[in-house]
Structure formats: structure tokens, C-alpha cells
PDB file of C-alpha atoms in Angstrom:
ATOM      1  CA  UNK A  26      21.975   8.062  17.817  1.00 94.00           C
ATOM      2  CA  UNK A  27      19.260   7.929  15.340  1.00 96.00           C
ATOM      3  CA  UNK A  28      18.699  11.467  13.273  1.00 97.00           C
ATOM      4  CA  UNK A  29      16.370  12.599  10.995  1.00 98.00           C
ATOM      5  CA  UNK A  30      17.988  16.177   9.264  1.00 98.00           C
ATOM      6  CA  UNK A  31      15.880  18.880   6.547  1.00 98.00           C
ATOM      7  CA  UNK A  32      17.728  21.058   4.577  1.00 98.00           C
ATOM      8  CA  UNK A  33      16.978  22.985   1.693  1.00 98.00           C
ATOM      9  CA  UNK A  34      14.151  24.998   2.583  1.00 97.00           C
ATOM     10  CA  UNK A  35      13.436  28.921   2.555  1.00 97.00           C
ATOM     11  CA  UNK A  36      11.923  31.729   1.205  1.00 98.00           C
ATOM     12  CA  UNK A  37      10.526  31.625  -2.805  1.00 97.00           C
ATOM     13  CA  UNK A  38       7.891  33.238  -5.029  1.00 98.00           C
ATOM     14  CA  UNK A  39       4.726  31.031  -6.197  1.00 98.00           C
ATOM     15  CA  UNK A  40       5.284  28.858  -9.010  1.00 98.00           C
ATOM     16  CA  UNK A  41       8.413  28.006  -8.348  1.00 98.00           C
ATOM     17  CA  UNK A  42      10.516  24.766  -7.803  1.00 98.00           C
ATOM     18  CA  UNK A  43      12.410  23.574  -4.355  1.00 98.00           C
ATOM     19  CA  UNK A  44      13.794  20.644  -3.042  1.00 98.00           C
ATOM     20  CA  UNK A  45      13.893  19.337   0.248  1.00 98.00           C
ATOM     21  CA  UNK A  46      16.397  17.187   1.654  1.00 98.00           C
ATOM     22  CA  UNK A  47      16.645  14.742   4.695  1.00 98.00           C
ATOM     23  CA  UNK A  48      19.428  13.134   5.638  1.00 98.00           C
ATOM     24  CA  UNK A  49      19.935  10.280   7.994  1.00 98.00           C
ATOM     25  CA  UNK A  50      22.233   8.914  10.402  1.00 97.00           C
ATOM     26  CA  UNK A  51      22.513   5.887  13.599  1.00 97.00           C
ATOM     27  CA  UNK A  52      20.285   3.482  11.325  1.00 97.00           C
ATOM     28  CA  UNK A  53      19.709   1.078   8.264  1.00 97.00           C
ATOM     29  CA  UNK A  54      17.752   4.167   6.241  1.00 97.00           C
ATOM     30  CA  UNK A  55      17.132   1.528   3.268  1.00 97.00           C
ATOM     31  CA  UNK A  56      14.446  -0.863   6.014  1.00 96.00           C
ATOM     32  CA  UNK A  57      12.250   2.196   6.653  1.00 97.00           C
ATOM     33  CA  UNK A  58       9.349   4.002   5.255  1.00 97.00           C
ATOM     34  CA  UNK A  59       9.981   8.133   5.134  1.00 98.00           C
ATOM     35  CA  UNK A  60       7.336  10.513   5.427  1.00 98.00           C
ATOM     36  CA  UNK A  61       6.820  14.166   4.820  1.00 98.00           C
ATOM     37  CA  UNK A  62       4.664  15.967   7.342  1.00 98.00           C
ATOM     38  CA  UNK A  63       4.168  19.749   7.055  1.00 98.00           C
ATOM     39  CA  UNK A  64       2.572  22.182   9.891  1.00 98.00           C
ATOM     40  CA  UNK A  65       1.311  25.792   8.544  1.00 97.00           C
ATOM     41  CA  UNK A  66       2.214  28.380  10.751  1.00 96.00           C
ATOM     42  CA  UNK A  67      -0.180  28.248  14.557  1.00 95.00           C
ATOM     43  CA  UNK A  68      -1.664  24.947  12.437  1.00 96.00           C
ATOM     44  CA  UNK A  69      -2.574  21.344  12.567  1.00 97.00           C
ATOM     45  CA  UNK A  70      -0.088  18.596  11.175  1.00 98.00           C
ATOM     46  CA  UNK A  71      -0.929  17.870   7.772  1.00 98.00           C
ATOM     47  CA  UNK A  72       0.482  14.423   5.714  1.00 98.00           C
ATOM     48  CA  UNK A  73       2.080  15.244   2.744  1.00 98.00           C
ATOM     49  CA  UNK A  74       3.627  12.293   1.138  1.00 98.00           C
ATOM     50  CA  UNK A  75       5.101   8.702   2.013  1.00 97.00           C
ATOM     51  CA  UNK A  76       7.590   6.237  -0.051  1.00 97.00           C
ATOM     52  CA  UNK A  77       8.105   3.030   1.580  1.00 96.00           C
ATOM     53  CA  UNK A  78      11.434   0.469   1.151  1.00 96.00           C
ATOM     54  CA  UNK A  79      12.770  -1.236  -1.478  1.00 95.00           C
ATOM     55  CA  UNK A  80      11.330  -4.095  -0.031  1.00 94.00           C
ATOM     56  CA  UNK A  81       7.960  -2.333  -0.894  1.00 94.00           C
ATOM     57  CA  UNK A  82       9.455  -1.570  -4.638  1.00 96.00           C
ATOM     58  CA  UNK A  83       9.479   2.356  -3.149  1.00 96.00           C
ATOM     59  CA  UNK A  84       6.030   2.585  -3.684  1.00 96.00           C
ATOM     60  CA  UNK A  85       5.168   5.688  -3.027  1.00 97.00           C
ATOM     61  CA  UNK A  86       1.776   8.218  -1.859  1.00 97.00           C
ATOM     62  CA  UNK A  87       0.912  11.810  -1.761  1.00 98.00           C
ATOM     63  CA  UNK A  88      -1.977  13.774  -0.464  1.00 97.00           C
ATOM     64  CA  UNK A  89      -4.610  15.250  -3.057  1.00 96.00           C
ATOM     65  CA  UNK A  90      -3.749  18.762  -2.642  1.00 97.00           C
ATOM     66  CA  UNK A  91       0.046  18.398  -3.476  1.00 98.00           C
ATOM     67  CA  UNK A  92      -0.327  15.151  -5.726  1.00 98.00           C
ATOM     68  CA  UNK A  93       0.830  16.008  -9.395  1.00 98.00           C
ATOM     69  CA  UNK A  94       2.794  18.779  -7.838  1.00 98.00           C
ATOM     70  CA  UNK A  95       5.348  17.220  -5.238  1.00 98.00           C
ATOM     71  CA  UNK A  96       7.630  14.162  -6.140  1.00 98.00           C
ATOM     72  CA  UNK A  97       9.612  11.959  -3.076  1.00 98.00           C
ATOM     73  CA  UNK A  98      12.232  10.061  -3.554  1.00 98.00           C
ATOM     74  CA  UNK A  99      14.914   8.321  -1.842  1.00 98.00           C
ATOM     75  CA  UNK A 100      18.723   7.076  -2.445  1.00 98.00           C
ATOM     76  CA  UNK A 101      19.642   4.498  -0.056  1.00 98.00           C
ATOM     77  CA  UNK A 102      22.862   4.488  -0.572  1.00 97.00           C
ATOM     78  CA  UNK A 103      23.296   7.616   0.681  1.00 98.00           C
ATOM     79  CA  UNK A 104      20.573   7.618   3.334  1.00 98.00           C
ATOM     80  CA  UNK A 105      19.009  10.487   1.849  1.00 98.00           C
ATOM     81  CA  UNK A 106      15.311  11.388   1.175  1.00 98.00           C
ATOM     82  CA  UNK A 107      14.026  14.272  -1.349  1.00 98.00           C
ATOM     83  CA  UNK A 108      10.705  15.865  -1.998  1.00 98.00           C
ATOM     84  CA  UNK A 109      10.640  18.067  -5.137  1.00 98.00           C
ATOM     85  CA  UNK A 110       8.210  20.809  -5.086  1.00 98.00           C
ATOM     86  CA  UNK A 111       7.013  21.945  -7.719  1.00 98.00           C
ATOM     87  CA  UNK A 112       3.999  24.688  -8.774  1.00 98.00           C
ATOM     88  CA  UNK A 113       4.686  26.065  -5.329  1.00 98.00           C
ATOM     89  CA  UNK A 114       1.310  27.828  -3.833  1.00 98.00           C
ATOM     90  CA  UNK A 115       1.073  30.377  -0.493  1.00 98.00           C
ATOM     91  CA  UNK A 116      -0.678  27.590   1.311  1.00 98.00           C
ATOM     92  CA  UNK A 117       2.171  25.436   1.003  1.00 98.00           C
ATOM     93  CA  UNK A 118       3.852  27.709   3.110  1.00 98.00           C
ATOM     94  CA  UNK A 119       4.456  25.293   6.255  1.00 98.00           C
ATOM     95  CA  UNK A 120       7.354  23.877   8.416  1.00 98.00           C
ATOM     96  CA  UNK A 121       8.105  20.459   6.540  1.00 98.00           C
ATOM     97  CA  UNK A 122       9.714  17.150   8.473  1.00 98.00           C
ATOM     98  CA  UNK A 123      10.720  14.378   7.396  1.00 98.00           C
ATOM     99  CA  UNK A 124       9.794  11.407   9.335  1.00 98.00           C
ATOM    100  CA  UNK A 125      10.415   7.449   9.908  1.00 98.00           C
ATOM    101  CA  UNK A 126       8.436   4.740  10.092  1.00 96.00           C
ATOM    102  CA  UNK A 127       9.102   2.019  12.574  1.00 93.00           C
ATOM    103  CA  UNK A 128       7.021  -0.994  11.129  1.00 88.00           C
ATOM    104  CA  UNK A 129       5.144   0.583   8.171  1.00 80.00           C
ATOM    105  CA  UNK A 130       2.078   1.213  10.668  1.00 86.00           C
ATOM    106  CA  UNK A 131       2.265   4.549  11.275  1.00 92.00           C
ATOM    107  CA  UNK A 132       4.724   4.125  13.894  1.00 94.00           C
ATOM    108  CA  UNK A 133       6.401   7.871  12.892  1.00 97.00           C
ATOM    109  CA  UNK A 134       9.041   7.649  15.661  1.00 96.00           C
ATOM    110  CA  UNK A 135      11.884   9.551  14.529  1.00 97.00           C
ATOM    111  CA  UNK A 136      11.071  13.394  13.480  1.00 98.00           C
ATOM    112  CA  UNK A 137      13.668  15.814  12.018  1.00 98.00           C
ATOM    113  CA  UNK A 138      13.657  19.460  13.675  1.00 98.00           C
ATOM    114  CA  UNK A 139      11.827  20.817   9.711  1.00 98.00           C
ATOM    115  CA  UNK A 140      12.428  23.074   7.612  1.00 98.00           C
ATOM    116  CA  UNK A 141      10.432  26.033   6.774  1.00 98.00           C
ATOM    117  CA  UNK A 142       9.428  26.935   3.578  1.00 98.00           C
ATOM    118  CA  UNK A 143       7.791  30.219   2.928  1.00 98.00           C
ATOM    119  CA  UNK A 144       6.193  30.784  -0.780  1.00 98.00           C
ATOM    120  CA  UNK A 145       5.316  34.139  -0.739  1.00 97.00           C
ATOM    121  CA  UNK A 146       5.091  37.355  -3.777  1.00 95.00           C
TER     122      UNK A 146
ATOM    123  CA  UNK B   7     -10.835  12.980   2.405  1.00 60.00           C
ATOM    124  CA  UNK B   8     -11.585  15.682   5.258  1.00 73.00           C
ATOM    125  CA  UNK B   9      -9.212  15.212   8.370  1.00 87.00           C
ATOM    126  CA  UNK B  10     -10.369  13.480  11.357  1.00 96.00           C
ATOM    127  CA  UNK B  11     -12.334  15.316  13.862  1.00 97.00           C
ATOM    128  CA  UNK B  12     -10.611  15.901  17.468  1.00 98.00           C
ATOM    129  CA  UNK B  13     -12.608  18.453  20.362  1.00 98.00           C
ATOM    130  CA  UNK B  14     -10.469  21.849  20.309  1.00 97.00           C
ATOM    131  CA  UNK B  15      -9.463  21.025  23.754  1.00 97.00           C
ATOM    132  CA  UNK B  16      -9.632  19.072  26.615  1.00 98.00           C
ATOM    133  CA  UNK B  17      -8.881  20.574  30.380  1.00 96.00           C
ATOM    134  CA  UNK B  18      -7.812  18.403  33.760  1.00 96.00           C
ATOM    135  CA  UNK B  19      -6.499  19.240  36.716  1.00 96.00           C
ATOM    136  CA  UNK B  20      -3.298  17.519  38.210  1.00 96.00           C
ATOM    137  CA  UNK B  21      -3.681  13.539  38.998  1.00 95.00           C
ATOM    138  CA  UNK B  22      -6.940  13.619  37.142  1.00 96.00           C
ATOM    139  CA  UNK B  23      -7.488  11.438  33.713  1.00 97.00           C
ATOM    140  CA  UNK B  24      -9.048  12.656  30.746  1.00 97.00           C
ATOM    141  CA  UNK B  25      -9.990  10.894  27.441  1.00 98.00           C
ATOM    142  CA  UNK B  26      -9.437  12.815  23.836  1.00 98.00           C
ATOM    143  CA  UNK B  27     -11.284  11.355  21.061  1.00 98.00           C
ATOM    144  CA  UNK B  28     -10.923  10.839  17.564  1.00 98.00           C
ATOM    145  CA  UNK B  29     -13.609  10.271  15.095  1.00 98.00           C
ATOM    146  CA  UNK B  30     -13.276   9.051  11.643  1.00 97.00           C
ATOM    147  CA  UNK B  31     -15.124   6.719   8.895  1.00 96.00           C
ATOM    148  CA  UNK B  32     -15.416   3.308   8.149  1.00 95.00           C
ATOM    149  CA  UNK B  33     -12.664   4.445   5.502  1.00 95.00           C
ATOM    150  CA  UNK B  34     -10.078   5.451   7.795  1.00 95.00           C
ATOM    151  CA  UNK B  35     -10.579   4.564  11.687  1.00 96.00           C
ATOM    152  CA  UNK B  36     -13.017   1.957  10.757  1.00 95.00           C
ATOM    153  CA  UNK B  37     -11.146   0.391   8.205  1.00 94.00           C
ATOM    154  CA  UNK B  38      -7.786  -0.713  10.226  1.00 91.00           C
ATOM    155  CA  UNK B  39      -5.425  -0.731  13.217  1.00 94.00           C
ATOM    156  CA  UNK B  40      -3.164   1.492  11.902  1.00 96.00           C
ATOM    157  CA  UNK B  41      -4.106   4.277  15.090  1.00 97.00           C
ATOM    158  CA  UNK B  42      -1.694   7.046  16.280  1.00 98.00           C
ATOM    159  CA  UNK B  43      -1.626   9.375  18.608  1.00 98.00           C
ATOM    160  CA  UNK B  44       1.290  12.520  18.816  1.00 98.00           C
ATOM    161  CA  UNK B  45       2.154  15.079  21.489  1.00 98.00           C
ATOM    162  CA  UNK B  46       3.492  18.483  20.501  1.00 98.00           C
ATOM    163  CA  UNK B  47       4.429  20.706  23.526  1.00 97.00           C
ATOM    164  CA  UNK B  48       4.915  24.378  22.539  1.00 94.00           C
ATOM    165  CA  UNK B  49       8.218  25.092  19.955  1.00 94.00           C
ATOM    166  CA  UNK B  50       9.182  21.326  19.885  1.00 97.00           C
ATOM    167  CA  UNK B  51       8.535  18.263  17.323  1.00 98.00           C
ATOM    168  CA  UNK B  52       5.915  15.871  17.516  1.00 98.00           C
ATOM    169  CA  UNK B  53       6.562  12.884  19.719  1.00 98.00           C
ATOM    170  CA  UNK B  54       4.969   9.532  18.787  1.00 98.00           C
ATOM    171  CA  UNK B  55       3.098   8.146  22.207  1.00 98.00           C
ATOM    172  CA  UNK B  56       0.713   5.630  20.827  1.00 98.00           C
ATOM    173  CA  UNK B  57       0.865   3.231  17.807  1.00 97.00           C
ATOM    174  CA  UNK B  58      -1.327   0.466  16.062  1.00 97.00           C
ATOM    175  CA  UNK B  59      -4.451   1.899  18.258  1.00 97.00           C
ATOM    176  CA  UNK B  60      -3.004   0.573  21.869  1.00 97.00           C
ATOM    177  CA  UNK B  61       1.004  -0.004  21.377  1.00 97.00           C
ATOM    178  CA  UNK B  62       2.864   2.480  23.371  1.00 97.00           C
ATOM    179  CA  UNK B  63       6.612   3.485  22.327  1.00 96.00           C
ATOM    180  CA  UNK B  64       9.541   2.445  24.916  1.00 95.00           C
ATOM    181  CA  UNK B  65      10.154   5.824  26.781  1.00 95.00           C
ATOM    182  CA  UNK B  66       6.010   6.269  27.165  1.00 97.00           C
ATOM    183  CA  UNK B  67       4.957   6.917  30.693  1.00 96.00           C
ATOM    184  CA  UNK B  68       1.939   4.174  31.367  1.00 96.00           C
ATOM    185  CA  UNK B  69      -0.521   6.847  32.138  1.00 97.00           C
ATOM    186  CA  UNK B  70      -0.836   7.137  28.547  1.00 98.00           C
ATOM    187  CA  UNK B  71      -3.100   4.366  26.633  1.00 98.00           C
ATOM    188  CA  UNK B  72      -5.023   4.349  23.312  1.00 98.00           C
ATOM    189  CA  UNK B  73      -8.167   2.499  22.472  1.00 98.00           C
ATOM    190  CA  UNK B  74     -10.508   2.240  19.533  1.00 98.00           C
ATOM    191  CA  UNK B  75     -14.536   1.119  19.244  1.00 97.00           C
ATOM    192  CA  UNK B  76     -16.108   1.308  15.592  1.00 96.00           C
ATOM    193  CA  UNK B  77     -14.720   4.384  13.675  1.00 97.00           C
ATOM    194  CA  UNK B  78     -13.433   6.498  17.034  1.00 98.00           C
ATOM    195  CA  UNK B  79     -10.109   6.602  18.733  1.00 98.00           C
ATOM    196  CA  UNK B  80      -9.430   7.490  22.114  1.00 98.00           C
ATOM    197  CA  UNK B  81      -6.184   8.431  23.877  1.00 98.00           C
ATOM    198  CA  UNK B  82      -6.790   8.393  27.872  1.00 98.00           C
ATOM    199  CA  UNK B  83      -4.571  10.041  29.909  1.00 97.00           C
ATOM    200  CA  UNK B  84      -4.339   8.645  33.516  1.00 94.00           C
ATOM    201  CA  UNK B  85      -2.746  11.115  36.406  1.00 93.00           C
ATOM    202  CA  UNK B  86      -2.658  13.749  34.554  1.00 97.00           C
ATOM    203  CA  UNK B  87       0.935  15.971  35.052  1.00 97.00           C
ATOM    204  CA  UNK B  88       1.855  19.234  34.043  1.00 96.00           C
ATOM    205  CA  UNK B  89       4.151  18.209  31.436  1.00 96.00           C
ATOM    206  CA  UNK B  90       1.179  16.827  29.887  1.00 97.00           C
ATOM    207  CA  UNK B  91       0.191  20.108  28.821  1.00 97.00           C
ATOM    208  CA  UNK B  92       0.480  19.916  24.822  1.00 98.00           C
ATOM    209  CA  UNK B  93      -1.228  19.519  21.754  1.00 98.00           C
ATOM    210  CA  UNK B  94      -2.208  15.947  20.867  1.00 98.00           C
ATOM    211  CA  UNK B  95      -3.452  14.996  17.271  1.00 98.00           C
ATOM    212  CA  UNK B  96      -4.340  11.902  15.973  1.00 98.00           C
ATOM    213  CA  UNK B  97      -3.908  10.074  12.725  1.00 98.00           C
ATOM    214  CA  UNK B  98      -4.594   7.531  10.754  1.00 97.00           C
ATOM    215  CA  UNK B  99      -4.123   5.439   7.351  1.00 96.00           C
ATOM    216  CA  UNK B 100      -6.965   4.925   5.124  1.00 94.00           C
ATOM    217  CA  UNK B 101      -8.554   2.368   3.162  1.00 93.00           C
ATOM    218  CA  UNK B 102      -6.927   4.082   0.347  1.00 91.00           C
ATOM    219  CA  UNK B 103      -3.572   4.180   1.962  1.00 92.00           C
ATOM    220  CA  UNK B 104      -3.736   8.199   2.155  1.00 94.00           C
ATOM    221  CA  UNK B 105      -2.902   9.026   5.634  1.00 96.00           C
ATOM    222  CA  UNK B 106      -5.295  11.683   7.836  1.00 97.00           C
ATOM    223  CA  UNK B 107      -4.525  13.836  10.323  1.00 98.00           C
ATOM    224  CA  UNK B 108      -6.738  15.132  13.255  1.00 98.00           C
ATOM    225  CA  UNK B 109      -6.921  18.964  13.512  1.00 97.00           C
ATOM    226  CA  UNK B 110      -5.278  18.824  17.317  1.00 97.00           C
ATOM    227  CA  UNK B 111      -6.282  18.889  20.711  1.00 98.00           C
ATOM    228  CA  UNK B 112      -4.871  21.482  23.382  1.00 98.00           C
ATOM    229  CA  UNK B 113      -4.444  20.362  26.373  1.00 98.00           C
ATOM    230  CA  UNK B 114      -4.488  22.639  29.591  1.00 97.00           C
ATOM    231  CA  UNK B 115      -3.389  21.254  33.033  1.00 95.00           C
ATOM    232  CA  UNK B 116      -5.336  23.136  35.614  1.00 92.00           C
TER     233      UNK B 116
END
């Protein structure tokens, strides 16, 4: 069965550092494109950042307001995506999934359940 | 860039179709294929139900079918059923690779 799972989010203060983890499992993680989308609380889904395969040299893409701030990466080897966040601000308060991309297109077919992350004084 | 722009909501009643659009730019919509369209129902995760503007996943009921003309999107829902009741945003890449969001469409079965 192909599985998409976050870990690592929670509660923290602004300014602050976290890391998010996905992990996957029932595919070849290494051929795929990972995205993280995040949803604010009763809110719209919002793109945060993309790295594609190794075929694609990891090239990588993140959205103005967390660019400079948030850093993916990926170990294929152990089928494992990250996003380091760094600076953290209240509005990044949002549930954040990590996602797969079928054939580089957009095609974001396989979503973890999130992971919450609350930055909050 | 400023997300794409989606109507709040969209109402049907049972068996009936309705269309939700999707307007961009020539930067975004305009500027490729690269179309999709997501369903949310209440407390779950988005569910891919239209790709590449008009390609629908394997597990898709037909009623469902995406179309673009110039820099709008539409996703057309045919025989509308109550388990069509859900949010539905659309998204797209950019001409700068970023990738856009709509701000979600609520739709009520009647």
C-alpha cells in the first residue's frame, strides 16, 4: 500500500526552528517529486515547497513567503523527506502534508494525514 | 503571485451538474497544462480528482471532468450526489514553476 507519513510537528514559540518529517512506504520514493502543502486552521490549501528526483538533480522550489526561511530535502535511501523550518512566524501555524507527485505535473496523488504545527507566544 | 480566484461556493441539487471555475493569468493557467483540481470533504485529506487540465485519476467517478479555455479552469460535475458535498480547490504551476492554489469552493448538495 502506498503511504505518505508526517511526524515531527507541534507546539513552539516564534523564532524558532522545527523539522518535519515524511516517511514513505509501498513505492520507489527516489522516482517521485515531494511536496509540502500546509492548510491554516478553517483555511485554503496553500503550496509551500517542492524538490523533485534525482533525475531532476533535486532541484528544488519554495513559495515567497517561506523562501529563505524553510529548507526541503530528501534521502532516498531511506525514503524520507524533511522540511526545516526555520524563523518560525504565527501565520505559519497550519496543518502541513507531505505529498507525491505522480508524473511531475501536479498529479499530487498520495497525501499524508499532516501534521500540525502551532507557533504561538 | 496572488492565488487563483475560485466563487466561494457553488450549490446543486441531486442529479443536477454544476461547473466551478478557476481563473488565473497568462502566467499560471494561461501558461501550461499543468491543471488540478482537489476535493476535501469535512476532517479528511485532499483527494486528487483531476490532473493535466482533463486527466482523471483511476478510482474517479466519470461525472467528474476538467476543462480549460484561455487563462480559466473549469471542473464540471455531472449528476451531482451527496457525497459530492466538499470543498474543491484548484491549482496550478506557473510560468515560474511556483505552484498556486485557489482559495476553495464549498460545495452544498441541496
Amino acid at each position: 500500500d502506498v503511504h505518505l507519513a508526517e511526524s515531527g510537528g507541534g507546539f513552539i514559540q516564534p523564532g524558532r526552528s522545527l523539522r518535519l518529517s515524511c516517511t514513505s512506504s509501498g513505492f520507489n520514493f527516489g522516482d517521485f517529486a515531494i511536496l509540502w502543502i500546509r492548510q491554516a486552521p478553517g483555511k485554503g490549501l496553500e503550496w509551500v515547497s517542492y524538490i523533485r528526483s534525482e533525475t531532476y538533480q533535486k532541484f528544488t522550489n519554495y513559495a515567497a513567503s517561506v523562501r529563505g526561511r524553510f529548507t526541503i530535502s530528501r534521502d532516498d535511501s531511506k525514503g524520507v523527506a524533511y522540511l526545516q523550518m526555520d524563523s518560525l512566524k504565527t501565520e505559519d501555524t497550519a496543518v502541513y502534508y507531505c505529498v507525491r507527485d505522480l508524473t511531475r505535473g501536479l498529479a499530487l496523488d498520495v497525501w499524508g494525514q499532516g501534521t500540525m504545527v502551532t507557533v504561538s507566544s | 503571485q496572488s492565488a487563483l480566484t475560485q466563487p466561494a461556493s457553488v450549490s446543486g441539487s441531486l442529479g443536477q451538474a454544476i461547473t466551478i471555475s478557476c481563473t488565473g493569468s497568462s502566467s499560471d493557467i494561461g501558461a501550461n497544462h499543468f491543471v488540478s483540481w482537489f476535493q476535501q470533504r469535512p476532517g479528511s485529506v485532499p483527494r486528487l480528482i483531476i490532473y493535466e487540465v482533463n486527466v482523471r485519476p483511476s478510482g474517479v467517478p466519470d461525472r467528474f471532468s476538467g476543462s480549460k479555455s484561455g487563462n480559466t479552469a473549469s471542473l464540471t460535475v455531472s449528476g451531482l450526489q451527496a457525497e459530492d458535498e466538499a470543498d474543491y480547490y484548484c491549482s496550478s504551476y506557473t510560468r515560474f514553476s511556483n505552484i498556486l492554489f485557489g482559495g476553495g469552493t464549498k460545495v452544498t448538495v441541496l
